[in-house]
PDB file of C-alpha atoms in Angstrom:
ATOM      1  CA  MET A   1     -19.360 -15.774   2.170  1.00  0.00           C
ATOM      2  CA  LYS A   2     -17.559 -13.487  -0.259  1.00  0.00           C
ATOM      3  CA  LYS A   3     -15.277 -10.768   1.073  1.00  0.00           C
ATOM      4  CA  ILE A   4     -13.792  -7.450   0.042  1.00  0.00           C
ATOM      5  CA  LEU A   5     -10.051  -7.518   0.738  1.00  0.00           C
ATOM      6  CA  ILE A   6      -8.859  -4.108   1.976  1.00  0.00           C
ATOM      7  CA  ALA A   7      -5.075  -3.664   2.094  1.00  0.00           C
ATOM      8  CA  THR A   8      -3.744  -0.849   4.284  1.00  0.00           C
ATOM      9  CA  ASP A   9      -0.356   0.640   5.174  1.00  0.00           C
ATOM     10  CA  PHE A  10      -2.021   2.966   7.731  1.00  0.00           C
ATOM     11  CA  SER A  11      -1.476   6.047   5.544  1.00  0.00           C
ATOM     12  CA  GLU A  12      -4.154   8.709   5.058  1.00  0.00           C
ATOM     13  CA  ASN A  13      -4.976   7.407   1.585  1.00  0.00           C
ATOM     14  CA  ALA A  14      -5.223   3.847   2.891  1.00  0.00           C
ATOM     15  CA  THR A  15      -7.655   4.921   5.603  1.00  0.00           C
ATOM     16  CA  ALA A  16      -9.835   6.635   3.004  1.00  0.00           C
ATOM     17  CA  ALA A  17      -9.711   3.489   0.865  1.00  0.00           C
ATOM     18  CA  ALA A  18     -10.793   1.397   3.865  1.00  0.00           C
ATOM     19  CA  LYS A  19     -13.922   3.537   4.255  1.00  0.00           C
ATOM     20  CA  PHE A  20     -14.605   3.155   0.533  1.00  0.00           C
ATOM     21  CA  GLY A  21     -14.166  -0.612   0.875  1.00  0.00           C
ATOM     22  CA  LEU A  22     -16.662  -0.674   3.740  1.00  0.00           C
ATOM     23  CA  ASP A  23     -19.304   1.089   1.635  1.00  0.00           C
ATOM     24  CA  LEU A  24     -18.594  -1.307  -1.213  1.00  0.00           C
ATOM     25  CA  SER A  25     -18.953  -4.297   1.135  1.00  0.00           C
ATOM     26  CA  GLY A  26     -22.366  -3.043   2.194  1.00  0.00           C
ATOM     27  CA  MET A  27     -23.552  -2.545  -1.384  1.00  0.00           C
ATOM     28  CA  LEU A  28     -22.270  -5.964  -2.523  1.00  0.00           C
ATOM     29  CA  HIS A  29     -23.439  -7.842   0.604  1.00  0.00           C
ATOM     30  CA  ALA A  30     -19.898  -8.962   1.347  1.00  0.00           C
ATOM     31  CA  ASN A  31     -17.837  -9.004   4.516  1.00  0.00           C
ATOM     32  CA  ALA A  32     -14.627  -6.983   4.765  1.00  0.00           C
ATOM     33  CA  LEU A  33     -11.154  -8.386   5.437  1.00  0.00           C
ATOM     34  CA  LEU A  34      -8.631  -5.732   6.456  1.00  0.00           C
ATOM     35  CA  ILE A  35      -4.961  -6.663   6.089  1.00  0.00           C
ATOM     36  CA  ASN A  36      -1.545  -5.108   6.684  1.00  0.00           C
ATOM     37  CA  SER A  37       1.793  -6.586   5.611  1.00  0.00           C
ATOM     38  CA  TYR A  38       4.746  -5.969   7.892  1.00  0.00           C
ATOM     39  CA  ALA A  39       8.430  -6.593   7.171  1.00  0.00           C
ATOM     40  CA  ASN A  40       9.894  -9.946   8.088  1.00  0.00           C
ATOM     41  CA  PHE A  41      13.323 -10.698   9.536  1.00  0.00           C
ATOM     42  CA  PRO A  42      14.280 -14.298   8.740  1.00  0.00           C
ATOM     43  CA  ILE A  43      17.618 -14.213  10.605  1.00  0.00           C
ATOM     44  CA  ALA A  44      17.943 -13.301  14.289  1.00  0.00           C
ATOM     45  CA  MET A  45      21.159 -11.512  15.296  1.00  0.00           C
ATOM     46  CA  ILE A  46      22.464 -11.898  18.830  1.00  0.00           C
ATOM     47  CA  TYR A  47      23.612  -8.826  20.726  1.00  0.00           C
ATOM     48  CA  GLY A  48      24.487  -8.746  24.425  1.00  0.00           C
ATOM     49  CA  GLY A  49      22.694 -11.983  25.107  1.00  0.00           C
ATOM     50  CA  GLY A  50      19.521 -10.757  23.427  1.00  0.00           C
ATOM     51  CA  SER A  51      18.017 -11.134  19.984  1.00  0.00           C
ATOM     52  CA  TRP A  52      17.387  -7.500  19.034  1.00  0.00           C
ATOM     53  CA  VAL A  53      16.287  -8.197  15.446  1.00  0.00           C
ATOM     54  CA  VAL A  54      13.593 -10.563  16.703  1.00  0.00           C
ATOM     55  CA  ASP A  55      12.542  -7.909  19.212  1.00  0.00           C
ATOM     56  CA  GLU A  56      12.126  -5.407  16.362  1.00  0.00           C
ATOM     57  CA  TYR A  57      10.160  -7.994  14.387  1.00  0.00           C
ATOM     58  CA  LEU A  58       7.770  -8.549  17.291  1.00  0.00           C
ATOM     59  CA  ILE A  59       7.337  -4.802  17.721  1.00  0.00           C
ATOM     60  CA  LYS A  60       6.352  -4.474  14.053  1.00  0.00           C
ATOM     61  CA  LYS A  61       3.952  -7.412  14.312  1.00  0.00           C
ATOM     62  CA  ASN A  62       2.284  -6.052  17.462  1.00  0.00           C
ATOM     63  CA  HIS A  63       2.125  -2.560  15.983  1.00  0.00           C
ATOM     64  CA  SER A  64       0.440  -3.931  12.855  1.00  0.00           C
ATOM     65  CA  GLU A  65      -2.126  -5.891  14.847  1.00  0.00           C
ATOM     66  CA  SER A  66      -2.984  -2.990  17.176  1.00  0.00           C
ATOM     67  CA  ARG A  67      -3.358  -0.490  14.327  1.00  0.00           C
ATOM     68  CA  LEU A  68      -5.568  -2.924  12.409  1.00  0.00           C
ATOM     69  CA  GLU A  69      -7.804  -3.382  15.444  1.00  0.00           C
ATOM     70  CA  LEU A  70      -8.283   0.390  15.750  1.00  0.00           C
ATOM     71  CA  ILE A  71      -9.256   0.711  12.087  1.00  0.00           C
ATOM     72  CA  ALA A  72     -11.544  -2.315  12.372  1.00  0.00           C
ATOM     73  CA  GLU A  73     -13.296  -0.720  15.351  1.00  0.00           C
ATOM     74  CA  ASP A  74     -13.870   2.470  13.370  1.00  0.00           C
ATOM     75  CA  LEU A  75     -15.230   0.502  10.412  1.00  0.00           C
ATOM     76  CA  GLU A  76     -17.516  -1.559  12.665  1.00  0.00           C
ATOM     77  CA  SER A  77     -18.922   1.668  14.091  1.00  0.00           C
ATOM     78  CA  MET A  78     -19.556   2.965  10.564  1.00  0.00           C
ATOM     79  CA  ALA A  79     -21.108  -0.343   9.524  1.00  0.00           C
ATOM     80  CA  GLY A  80     -23.593  -0.030  12.368  1.00  0.00           C
ATOM     81  CA  ASN A  81     -24.713   3.323  10.980  1.00  0.00           C
ATOM     82  CA  LEU A  82     -25.326   2.124   7.428  1.00  0.00           C
ATOM     83  CA  ASN A  83     -28.781   2.473   5.956  1.00  0.00           C
ATOM     84  CA  GLU A  84     -31.071  -0.373   7.055  1.00  0.00           C
ATOM     85  CA  THR A  85     -31.536  -1.392   3.418  1.00  0.00           C
ATOM     86  CA  ILE A  86     -27.768  -1.940   3.056  1.00  0.00           C
ATOM     87  CA  PHE A  87     -26.068  -5.071   4.319  1.00  0.00           C
ATOM     88  CA  ALA A  88     -23.985  -4.512   7.473  1.00  0.00           C
ATOM     89  CA  PRO A  89     -20.691  -6.316   6.772  1.00  0.00           C
ATOM     90  CA  GLU A  90     -18.628  -8.125   9.360  1.00  0.00           C
ATOM     91  CA  ILE A  91     -15.136  -6.675   9.729  1.00  0.00           C
ATOM     92  CA  SER A  92     -12.144  -8.939  10.298  1.00  0.00           C
ATOM     93  CA  CYS A  93      -8.450  -8.037  10.263  1.00  0.00           C
ATOM     94  CA  ARG A  94      -5.214  -9.875   9.718  1.00  0.00           C
ATOM     95  CA  ALA A  95      -1.577  -8.841  10.158  1.00  0.00           C
ATOM     96  CA  VAL A  96       0.499 -10.785   7.646  1.00  0.00           C
ATOM     97  CA  GLU A  97       4.254 -11.148   7.413  1.00  0.00           C
ATOM     98  CA  GLY A  98       6.138 -10.419   4.213  1.00  0.00           C
ATOM     99  CA  GLU A  99       5.525  -8.795   0.846  1.00  0.00           C
ATOM    100  CA  ILE A 100       2.044  -7.384   0.194  1.00  0.00           C
ATOM    101  CA  GLY A 101       1.610  -8.746  -3.329  1.00  0.00           C
ATOM    102  CA  VAL A 102       2.474 -12.285  -2.288  1.00  0.00           C
ATOM    103  CA  ASN A 103       0.139 -12.064   0.707  1.00  0.00           C
ATOM    104  CA  VAL A 104      -2.766 -10.783  -1.379  1.00  0.00           C
ATOM    105  CA  ALA A 105      -2.287 -13.616  -3.888  1.00  0.00           C
ATOM    106  CA  GLU A 106      -2.302 -16.220  -1.113  1.00  0.00           C
ATOM    107  CA  ILE A 107      -5.401 -14.773   0.531  1.00  0.00           C
ATOM    108  CA  CYS A 108      -7.227 -14.648  -2.817  1.00  0.00           C
ATOM    109  CA  ALA A 109      -6.388 -18.339  -3.271  1.00  0.00           C
ATOM    110  CA  ASP A 110      -7.638 -19.290   0.205  1.00  0.00           C
ATOM    111  CA  GLU A 111     -10.647 -16.991   0.644  1.00  0.00           C
ATOM    112  CA  LYS A 112     -13.706 -16.055  -1.425  1.00  0.00           C
ATOM    113  CA  ILE A 113     -12.393 -12.614  -2.336  1.00  0.00           C
ATOM    114  CA  GLU A 114     -14.665 -10.513  -4.557  1.00  0.00           C
ATOM    115  CA  LEU A 115     -12.126  -7.782  -5.196  1.00  0.00           C
ATOM    116  CA  VAL A 116      -9.140  -6.027  -3.633  1.00  0.00           C
ATOM    117  CA  VAL A 117      -9.271  -2.388  -2.479  1.00  0.00           C
ATOM    118  CA  ILE A 118      -6.097  -0.394  -1.857  1.00  0.00           C
ATOM    119  CA  GLY A 119      -5.316   3.301  -1.401  1.00  0.00           C
ATOM    120  CA  ALA A 120      -3.474   5.111  -4.207  1.00  0.00           C
ATOM    121  CA  ARG A 121       0.074   6.247  -3.603  1.00  0.00           C
ATOM    122  CA  ALA A 122       1.705   7.905  -6.604  1.00  0.00           C
ATOM    123  CA  SER A 123       5.404   7.593  -7.326  1.00  0.00           C
ATOM    124  CA  ASN A 124       7.737   9.234  -9.814  1.00  0.00           C
ATOM    125  CA  HIS A 125       9.180   5.824 -10.677  1.00  0.00           C
ATOM    126  CA  SER A 126       5.991   3.794 -11.102  1.00  0.00           C
ATOM    127  CA  LEU A 127       2.322   4.461 -11.639  1.00  0.00           C
ATOM    128  CA  PHE A 128       1.163   3.585  -8.127  1.00  0.00           C
ATOM    129  CA  GLY A 129       4.261   2.680  -6.132  1.00  0.00           C
ATOM    130  CA  SER A 130       5.959  -0.690  -5.720  1.00  0.00           C
ATOM    131  CA  ASP A 131       3.463  -2.102  -3.199  1.00  0.00           C
ATOM    132  CA  ILE A 132       0.401  -1.470  -5.350  1.00  0.00           C
ATOM    133  CA  ASN A 133       2.137  -2.628  -8.525  1.00  0.00           C
ATOM    134  CA  SER A 134       3.059  -5.850  -6.711  1.00  0.00           C
ATOM    135  CA  VAL A 135      -0.588  -6.382  -5.758  1.00  0.00           C
ATOM    136  CA  ILE A 136      -1.727  -5.733  -9.336  1.00  0.00           C
ATOM    137  CA  ASP A 137       0.891  -8.113 -10.757  1.00  0.00           C
ATOM    138  CA  ARG A 138      -0.022 -11.010  -8.439  1.00  0.00           C
ATOM    139  CA  SER A 139      -3.731 -10.648  -7.696  1.00  0.00           C
ATOM    140  CA  THR A 140      -6.216 -13.038  -9.286  1.00  0.00           C
ATOM    141  CA  ARG A 141      -9.117 -10.719  -8.468  1.00  0.00           C
ATOM    142  CA  PRO A 142      -9.855  -7.164  -9.653  1.00  0.00           C
ATOM    143  CA  VAL A 143      -7.816  -4.498  -7.848  1.00  0.00           C
ATOM    144  CA  LEU A 144      -9.518  -1.187  -7.094  1.00  0.00           C
ATOM    145  CA  VAL A 145      -7.016   1.631  -6.498  1.00  0.00           C
ATOM    146  CA  ILE A 146      -8.651   4.493  -4.622  1.00  0.00           C
ATOM    147  CA  PRO A 147      -7.288   8.059  -4.288  1.00  0.00           C
ATOM    148  CA  ALA A 148      -8.168  10.025  -1.155  1.00  0.00           C
ATOM    149  CA  GLY A 149     -11.572  11.672  -1.344  1.00  0.00           C
ATOM    150  CA  THR A 150     -13.208   9.096  -3.626  1.00  0.00           C
ATOM    151  CA  GLU A 151     -16.825   8.379  -2.668  1.00  0.00           C
ATOM    152  CA  LEU A 152     -18.602   5.262  -3.875  1.00  0.00           C
ATOM    153  CA  LYS A 153     -21.993   6.925  -4.282  1.00  0.00           C
ATOM    154  CA  LYS A 154     -20.520   9.584  -6.582  1.00  0.00           C
ATOM    155  CA  ILE A 155     -19.157   7.144  -9.165  1.00  0.00           C
ATOM    156  CA  ARG A 156     -21.662   7.205 -11.996  1.00  0.00           C
ATOM    157  CA  LYS A 157     -19.546   6.177 -14.979  1.00  0.00           C
ATOM    158  CA  VAL A 158     -16.829   3.600 -15.620  1.00  0.00           C
ATOM    159  CA  VAL A 159     -14.510   4.281 -18.566  1.00  0.00           C
ATOM    160  CA  PHE A 160     -13.134   0.927 -19.752  1.00  0.00           C
ATOM    161  CA  THR A 161     -10.251   0.986 -22.245  1.00  0.00           C
ATOM    162  CA  THR A 162      -9.984  -1.971 -24.611  1.00  0.00           C
ATOM    163  CA  ASP A 163      -7.748  -3.360 -27.348  1.00  0.00           C
ATOM    164  CA  PHE A 164     -10.277  -6.066 -28.261  1.00  0.00           C
ATOM    165  CA  CYS A 165      -8.688  -8.951 -26.334  1.00  0.00           C
ATOM    166  CA  ALA A 166     -10.749 -11.832 -24.942  1.00  0.00           C
ATOM    167  CA  GLU A 167      -9.909 -10.839 -21.366  1.00  0.00           C
ATOM    168  CA  ASP A 168     -11.639  -7.501 -21.934  1.00  0.00           C
ATOM    169  CA  ILE A 169     -14.955  -9.271 -22.503  1.00  0.00           C
ATOM    170  CA  GLN A 170     -14.629 -11.156 -19.225  1.00  0.00           C
ATOM    171  CA  ALA A 171     -13.820  -7.915 -17.399  1.00  0.00           C
ATOM    172  CA  LEU A 172     -16.793  -6.152 -18.989  1.00  0.00           C
ATOM    173  CA  LYS A 173     -19.137  -8.934 -17.895  1.00  0.00           C
ATOM    174  CA  TYR A 174     -17.890  -8.397 -14.347  1.00  0.00           C
ATOM    175  CA  LEU A 175     -18.371  -4.623 -14.654  1.00  0.00           C
ATOM    176  CA  GLY A 176     -21.860  -5.147 -16.077  1.00  0.00           C
ATOM    177  CA  LYS A 177     -22.963  -7.117 -13.015  1.00  0.00           C
ATOM    178  CA  LEU A 178     -21.289  -4.572 -10.738  1.00  0.00           C
ATOM    179  CA  GLY A 179     -22.961  -1.712 -12.573  1.00  0.00           C
ATOM    180  CA  GLU A 180     -26.408  -3.195 -12.002  1.00  0.00           C
ATOM    181  CA  ILE A 181     -25.774  -3.038  -8.257  1.00  0.00           C
ATOM    182  CA  LEU A 182     -23.890   0.261  -8.019  1.00  0.00           C
ATOM    183  CA  LYS A 183     -25.930   2.029 -10.737  1.00  0.00           C
ATOM    184  CA  PHE A 184     -23.125   3.259 -12.964  1.00  0.00           C
ATOM    185  CA  LYS A 185     -22.878   3.442 -16.757  1.00  0.00           C
ATOM    186  CA  ILE A 186     -20.033   1.865 -18.735  1.00  0.00           C
ATOM    187  CA  ASP A 187     -18.272   3.740 -21.521  1.00  0.00           C
ATOM    188  CA  VAL A 188     -16.075   1.312 -23.501  1.00  0.00           C
ATOM    189  CA  ILE A 189     -13.259   3.054 -25.362  1.00  0.00           C
ATOM    190  CA  HIS A 190     -10.889   1.570 -27.893  1.00  0.00           C
ATOM    191  CA  VAL A 191      -7.576   3.413 -27.702  1.00  0.00           C
ATOM    192  CA  ASN A 192      -5.808   3.528 -31.074  1.00  0.00           C
ATOM    193  CA  GLU A 193      -2.480   5.057 -30.091  1.00  0.00           C
ATOM    194  CA  TYR A 194      -1.086   5.306 -33.608  1.00  0.00           C
ATOM    195  CA  ASN A 195      -4.305   5.863 -35.570  1.00  0.00           C
ATOM    196  CA  THR A 196      -3.765   2.668 -37.564  1.00  0.00           C
ATOM    197  CA  LYS A 197      -6.386   0.668 -39.458  1.00  0.00           C
ATOM    198  CA  HIS A 198      -4.958  -2.826 -39.772  1.00  0.00           C
ATOM    199  CA  ASP A 199      -7.179  -5.694 -40.946  1.00  0.00           C
ATOM    200  CA  VAL A 200      -6.417  -7.651 -37.770  1.00  0.00           C
ATOM    201  CA  GLU A 201      -7.646  -4.777 -35.645  1.00  0.00           C
ATOM    202  CA  HIS A 202     -10.744  -4.431 -37.827  1.00  0.00           C
ATOM    203  CA  ALA A 203     -11.569  -8.116 -37.429  1.00  0.00           C
ATOM    204  CA  GLY A 204     -11.052  -7.834 -33.694  1.00  0.00           C
ATOM    205  CA  LYS A 205     -13.395  -4.867 -33.553  1.00  0.00           C
ATOM    206  CA  ILE A 206     -16.166  -6.726 -35.393  1.00  0.00           C
ATOM    207  CA  SER A 207     -15.923  -9.715 -33.040  1.00  0.00           C
ATOM    208  CA  PHE A 208     -15.734  -7.443 -30.011  1.00  0.00           C
ATOM    209  CA  GLU A 209     -18.803  -5.429 -31.025  1.00  0.00           C
ATOM    210  CA  LYS A 210     -20.774  -8.651 -31.571  1.00  0.00           C
ATOM    211  CA  GLU A 211     -19.914  -9.703 -28.019  1.00  0.00           C
ATOM    212  CA  LEU A 212     -20.991  -6.304 -26.667  1.00  0.00           C
ATOM    213  CA  ALA A 213     -24.273  -6.503 -28.580  1.00  0.00           C
ATOM    214  CA  SER A 214     -25.093  -9.752 -26.770  1.00  0.00           C
ATOM    215  CA  PHE A 215     -24.735  -8.071 -23.365  1.00  0.00           C
ATOM    216  CA  LYS A 216     -27.941  -7.379 -21.482  1.00  0.00           C
ATOM    217  CA  THR A 217     -26.265  -4.575 -19.563  1.00  0.00           C
ATOM    218  CA  THR A 218     -28.032  -1.219 -19.766  1.00  0.00           C
ATOM    219  CA  GLY A 219     -26.114   2.042 -20.016  1.00  0.00           C
ATOM    220  CA  LEU A 220     -23.228   0.557 -22.012  1.00  0.00           C
ATOM    221  CA  SER A 221     -21.703   2.486 -24.936  1.00  0.00           C
ATOM    222  CA  PHE A 222     -18.694   2.009 -27.219  1.00  0.00           C
ATOM    223  CA  HIS A 223     -16.524   4.435 -29.197  1.00  0.00           C
ATOM    224  CA  GLN A 224     -12.926   4.969 -30.280  1.00  0.00           C
ATOM    225  CA  ILE A 225     -10.269   7.609 -29.689  1.00  0.00           C
ATOM    226  CA  ALA A 226      -6.971   7.914 -31.551  1.00  0.00           C
ATOM    227  CA  GLY A 227      -3.746   9.854 -31.297  1.00  0.00           C
ATOM    228  CA  LYS A 228      -0.624  10.110 -29.185  1.00  0.00           C
ATOM    229  CA  ASN A 229      -2.089  12.159 -26.307  1.00  0.00           C
ATOM    230  CA  VAL A 230      -4.438   9.425 -25.131  1.00  0.00           C
ATOM    231  CA  ILE A 231      -3.718   9.917 -21.435  1.00  0.00           C
ATOM    232  CA  ARG A 232      -4.468  13.637 -21.658  1.00  0.00           C
ATOM    233  CA  ARG A 233      -7.776  12.851 -23.311  1.00  0.00           C
ATOM    234  CA  LEU A 234      -8.662  10.266 -20.683  1.00  0.00           C
ATOM    235  CA  ALA A 235      -7.693  12.729 -17.954  1.00  0.00           C
ATOM    236  CA  GLY A 236      -9.870  15.287 -19.694  1.00  0.00           C
ATOM    237  CA  LEU A 237     -12.847  13.016 -19.112  1.00  0.00           C
ATOM    238  CA  SER A 238     -12.230  13.438 -15.399  1.00  0.00           C
ATOM    239  CA  ARG A 239     -12.211  17.231 -15.639  1.00  0.00           C
ATOM    240  CA  LYS A 240     -15.507  17.174 -17.518  1.00  0.00           C
ATOM    241  CA  ASN A 241     -17.049  14.513 -15.316  1.00  0.00           C
ATOM    242  CA  ASP A 242     -15.421  14.155 -11.901  1.00  0.00           C
ATOM    243  CA  ASN A 243     -17.268  10.987 -10.934  1.00  0.00           C
ATOM    244  CA  ILE A 244     -15.656   8.452 -13.277  1.00  0.00           C
ATOM    245  CA  LEU A 245     -13.653   5.324 -12.605  1.00  0.00           C
ATOM    246  CA  LEU A 246     -11.040   4.184 -15.131  1.00  0.00           C
ATOM    247  CA  ALA A 247     -10.900   0.409 -15.747  1.00  0.00           C
ATOM    248  CA  MET A 248      -8.697  -1.879 -17.839  1.00  0.00           C
ATOM    249  CA  VAL A 249      -7.118  -5.320 -18.067  1.00  0.00           C
ATOM    250  CA  HIS A 250      -3.468  -5.709 -17.049  1.00  0.00           C
ATOM    251  CA  GLN A 251      -1.278  -8.242 -18.838  1.00  0.00           C
ATOM    252  CA  GLN A 252       2.193  -8.449 -20.341  1.00  0.00           C
ATOM    253  CA  HIS A 253       2.533  -6.174 -23.404  1.00  0.00           C
ATOM    254  CA  SER A 254      -0.977  -4.921 -22.652  1.00  0.00           C
ATOM    255  CA  LEU A 255      -2.662  -1.606 -23.286  1.00  0.00           C
ATOM    256  CA  PHE A 256      -2.201  -0.905 -19.575  1.00  0.00           C
ATOM    257  CA  LEU A 257       1.575  -1.062 -19.865  1.00  0.00           C
ATOM    258  CA  ARG A 258       1.754   0.852 -23.147  1.00  0.00           C
ATOM    259  CA  LEU A 259      -0.380   3.716 -21.905  1.00  0.00           C
ATOM    260  CA  PHE A 260       1.465   4.220 -18.630  1.00  0.00           C
ATOM    261  CA  GLU A 261       5.062   3.424 -19.546  1.00  0.00           C
ATOM    262  CA  ASN A 262       6.238   7.059 -19.444  1.00  0.00           C
ATOM    263  CA  SER A 263       6.510   9.386 -16.466  1.00  0.00           C
ATOM    264  CA  THR A 264       4.339  12.094 -18.078  1.00  0.00           C
ATOM    265  CA  ALA A 265       1.381   9.726 -18.286  1.00  0.00           C
ATOM    266  CA  LYS A 266       1.894   8.519 -14.718  1.00  0.00           C
ATOM    267  CA  ASN A 267       2.134  11.988 -13.246  1.00  0.00           C
ATOM    268  CA  LEU A 268      -0.846  13.258 -15.241  1.00  0.00           C
ATOM    269  CA  LEU A 269      -3.057  10.397 -14.098  1.00  0.00           C
ATOM    270  CA  ALA A 270      -1.943  10.833 -10.489  1.00  0.00           C
ATOM    271  CA  SER A 271      -2.687  14.568 -10.577  1.00  0.00           C
ATOM    272  CA  GLN A 272      -6.260  13.875 -11.688  1.00  0.00           C
ATOM    273  CA  ASN A 273      -6.983  11.624  -8.674  1.00  0.00           C
ATOM    274  CA  ILE A 274      -8.859   9.155 -10.857  1.00  0.00           C
ATOM    275  CA  PRO A 275      -9.810   5.866  -9.164  1.00  0.00           C
ATOM    276  CA  MET A 276      -8.843   2.836 -11.230  1.00  0.00           C
ATOM    277  CA  MET A 277      -9.978  -0.786 -11.393  1.00  0.00           C
ATOM    278  CA  VAL A 278      -7.368  -3.130 -12.833  1.00  0.00           C
ATOM    279  CA  PHE A 279      -8.353  -6.633 -13.919  1.00  0.00           C
ATOM    280  CA  PRO A 280      -5.713  -9.391 -13.946  1.00  0.00           C
ATOM    281  CA  SER A 281      -5.437 -11.155 -17.288  1.00  0.00           C
ATOM    282  CA  LYS A 282      -5.970 -14.512 -15.544  1.00  0.00           C
ATOM    283  CA  MET A 283      -8.870 -13.645 -13.279  1.00  0.00           C
ATOM    284  CA  ILE A 284     -10.417 -16.378 -11.179  1.00  0.00           C
TER     285      ILE A 284
END
């Protein structure tokens, strides 16, 4: 059976994301897998006849497992109170050693993961923080980054930014199926950062619009925005409509990287508390 993978570091934002992931599991009729990655110590150092580094490793492992069990118990209690018409997901948890991005990639390869949910944690040096960026870089399933306070039932529109690549069509097909279940509309936006009108872009637009026209998804619209202050305009959508989710494909030299390469864009997006779904370019 498919699962929602919920990654947690036991922070307040991660706990909020876990609750969001539970609601999503119920709506998608999927079970929930809660994971935490703890640091590993490959070399044991001997001190006074004892291996104190190994002792610290075991403490971290036990701490991870006990904290996961507490969160799982809370989620199981919430699952029991879900509406009778909503699927009550089974909650499992797993403490995993090592780096979070690597662990998520391995779990996605071994399990039927529908998508990955993780709590937002802004940083001045990167859009989400090193842990979340590592997950986004390595995941083969969509990654949903959730700020504290985000409620699933309040998301009524997904704003998907495109530069007409083939991966965008695949991501939109996924969003279309998700939208039918969660009842949200999809606003597809082409971001023209430099207000150019190259023939290649025009040809890409024509092909892209033909693909969109073949979709059977209801509530899907497409338009373009141009200019240098794209992030401010996208953030403005949140101020006008506080129940949106921003979505895009992440790949090398992609729109994702170009839009969020400067600290102003990162900080502005973080201040808006906009949830974001990032699709890997090579999605399984």
